[in-house]
């Protein structure tokens, strides 16, 4: 194998950049983040040979969307993670513009990555190859090269393979854009991971009962949960509505049934998976004990990301906490994994009118609130959550214009579970019926204060740090 030309540059960037990122008061204490540079999508999330592996889109060389490598962490317990050898670098002709997102499978004991080799041309066009890589004895990955070229009838925007095993075969969902510039999800089938047959479009814009729903669908993920098949997808270019799909790009889910004989996915309408300011490109996997977990990128492309203040410290973005999914009444619920409870220090509580609640140190905090509205939660004067009888509103100022911006969740909220970690807040509504994930950049030490005359029962814990070791 030829010596890597990128690796020495990456090493220097990490050695120089890591101390500065880890010193930043905005650097998370119990969420995964890049030690330098830019992190985006989670990739290759899998339990393999007794450990969990989580790969991630990573530009180690700066805070721009360039030089996409696959970083790699592993963990025995989903709490304590360790760095693993850099898995993929964009050094081949077929992945030279980036080793883009994908997934991992256990192929007869061999940890195998399926990712998109992205190739951009000088005239602004691009092509994409779906590629394989297998783990070697040093824990790194050997590339096997492309196994799929661009399918006919689609533009160069074909990417983000998510592969799973069903019966005796492998299946893949793949994000795509057709020649009419409509976002689609393609289903593929293979016996050996090397030879793939397209089984058609299973969802997308102007497909399966959906109307116009965007020009590109990225990062699809399909799985069965409690008898329902869910398809998670990231449709780009769907119309903003007054109370949903407000971000530059959103994440949606469809619930239905995939027939493995006809390769048809019948599904209902498109729902938003997270109503906060930052959430994108989530990926799921199964745990050793059969739970379906999800982790997302707590960022959004093409928005205000480059205005985030951590860029000045040489790093940008983080993952969400790990979440357990469940299906309830045909809907997808998300809650922080139970393992996170072991980070709690001693519980404290309060009951009464919200305005009489004690201020809480919000730097590393978990808080549970039971109530029916009539109050507001102020996160360090930087993020404001208004809780009314018929819904929630989250407000934050634009980092560019300074104007207030809002995200809403409609419904009767009775229970909130909130995780605050340095520069992120994740709000779980009614035990997972809704979620709002957002970054915020308060002055530290940050405090959470309550106001309003609504009655509330509060339990809260400071959280222990749980970093990559
Ligand atoms: C989603 C995405 C993917 C792509 C990757 C590149 O955020 O655009 O479609 O594979 O990021 O980093």
Tab-separated table of N, CA and C in Angstrom, residues 42 54 56 71 79 106-107 114 120 140 156 163 199 256 296 330 375 388 392 402 408 422 426 459:
chain	number	residue	atom	x	y	z
A	42	UNK	N	-22.641	11.323	11.791
A	42	UNK	CA	-22.220	10.023	12.319
A	42	UNK	C	-22.260	8.994	11.197
A	54	UNK	N	-18.313	3.935	16.416
A	54	UNK	CA	-18.964	5.093	15.817
A	54	UNK	C	-17.913	5.842	15.009
A	56	UNK	N	-17.213	8.972	12.027
A	56	UNK	CA	-17.806	10.304	11.815
A	56	UNK	C	-17.119	11.025	10.674
A	71	UNK	N	-13.344	9.646	10.866
A	71	UNK	CA	-12.767	9.432	12.193
A	71	UNK	C	-13.447	8.215	12.810
A	79	UNK	N	-20.669	4.864	26.845
A	79	UNK	CA	-20.421	6.058	27.664
A	79	UNK	C	-18.974	6.519	27.530
A	106	UNK	N	-21.184	-6.207	9.804
A	106	UNK	CA	-20.344	-7.325	10.213
A	106	UNK	C	-20.517	-8.392	9.135
A	107	UNK	N	-19.505	-8.569	8.281
A	107	UNK	CA	-19.592	-9.543	7.193
A	107	UNK	C	-18.788	-10.774	7.584
A	114	UNK	N	-19.146	0.653	4.163
A	114	UNK	CA	-19.680	0.970	2.833
A	114	UNK	C	-19.870	2.491	2.834
A	120	UNK	N	-15.470	15.523	-7.317
A	120	UNK	CA	-15.952	16.774	-7.926
A	120	UNK	C	-15.036	17.147	-9.081
A	140	UNK	N	-7.024	-0.455	11.494
A	140	UNK	CA	-7.308	0.477	10.403
A	140	UNK	C	-8.129	-0.230	9.329
A	156	UNK	N	-25.189	13.360	-10.209
A	156	UNK	CA	-24.025	12.958	-9.409
A	156	UNK	C	-24.301	12.955	-7.915
A	163	UNK	N	-26.552	0.042	4.955
A	163	UNK	CA	-26.683	-1.372	4.589
A	163	UNK	C	-27.104	-2.192	5.798
A	199	UNK	N	-33.414	-2.105	-6.795
A	199	UNK	CA	-34.795	-2.572	-6.706
A	199	UNK	C	-35.787	-1.412	-6.780
A	256	UNK	N	-44.169	2.874	7.919
A	256	UNK	CA	-44.938	2.070	6.985
A	256	UNK	C	-44.515	0.627	7.004
A	296	UNK	N	-27.228	11.636	16.220
A	296	UNK	CA	-27.315	12.605	15.121
A	296	UNK	C	-26.184	13.613	15.202
A	330	UNK	N	-47.664	4.222	16.368
A	330	UNK	CA	-47.198	4.482	14.998
A	330	UNK	C	-46.233	5.652	14.887
A	375	UNK	N	-44.861	28.962	32.096
A	375	UNK	CA	-43.507	29.285	32.585
A	375	UNK	C	-42.527	29.424	31.425
A	388	UNK	N	-46.030	26.857	27.117
A	388	UNK	CA	-47.446	27.202	27.250
A	388	UNK	C	-48.262	25.916	27.244
A	392	UNK	N	-44.501	24.438	22.956
A	392	UNK	CA	-43.219	25.006	23.393
A	392	UNK	C	-42.673	25.903	22.295
A	402	UNK	N	-28.360	38.836	14.535
A	402	UNK	CA	-28.791	39.240	15.878
A	402	UNK	C	-30.298	39.202	16.062
A	408	UNK	N	-40.671	25.726	17.194
A	408	UNK	CA	-41.818	25.395	18.039
A	408	UNK	C	-42.096	23.894	18.043
A	422	UNK	N	-22.502	22.326	28.293
A	422	UNK	CA	-21.618	23.413	27.837
A	422	UNK	C	-22.227	24.296	26.749
A	426	UNK	N	-30.590	19.679	24.796
A	426	UNK	CA	-31.509	18.729	24.151
A	426	UNK	C	-32.735	18.594	25.033
A	459	UNK	N	-36.745	17.999	39.142
A	459	UNK	CA	-35.635	17.209	39.691
A	459	UNK	C	-34.437	17.481	38.812
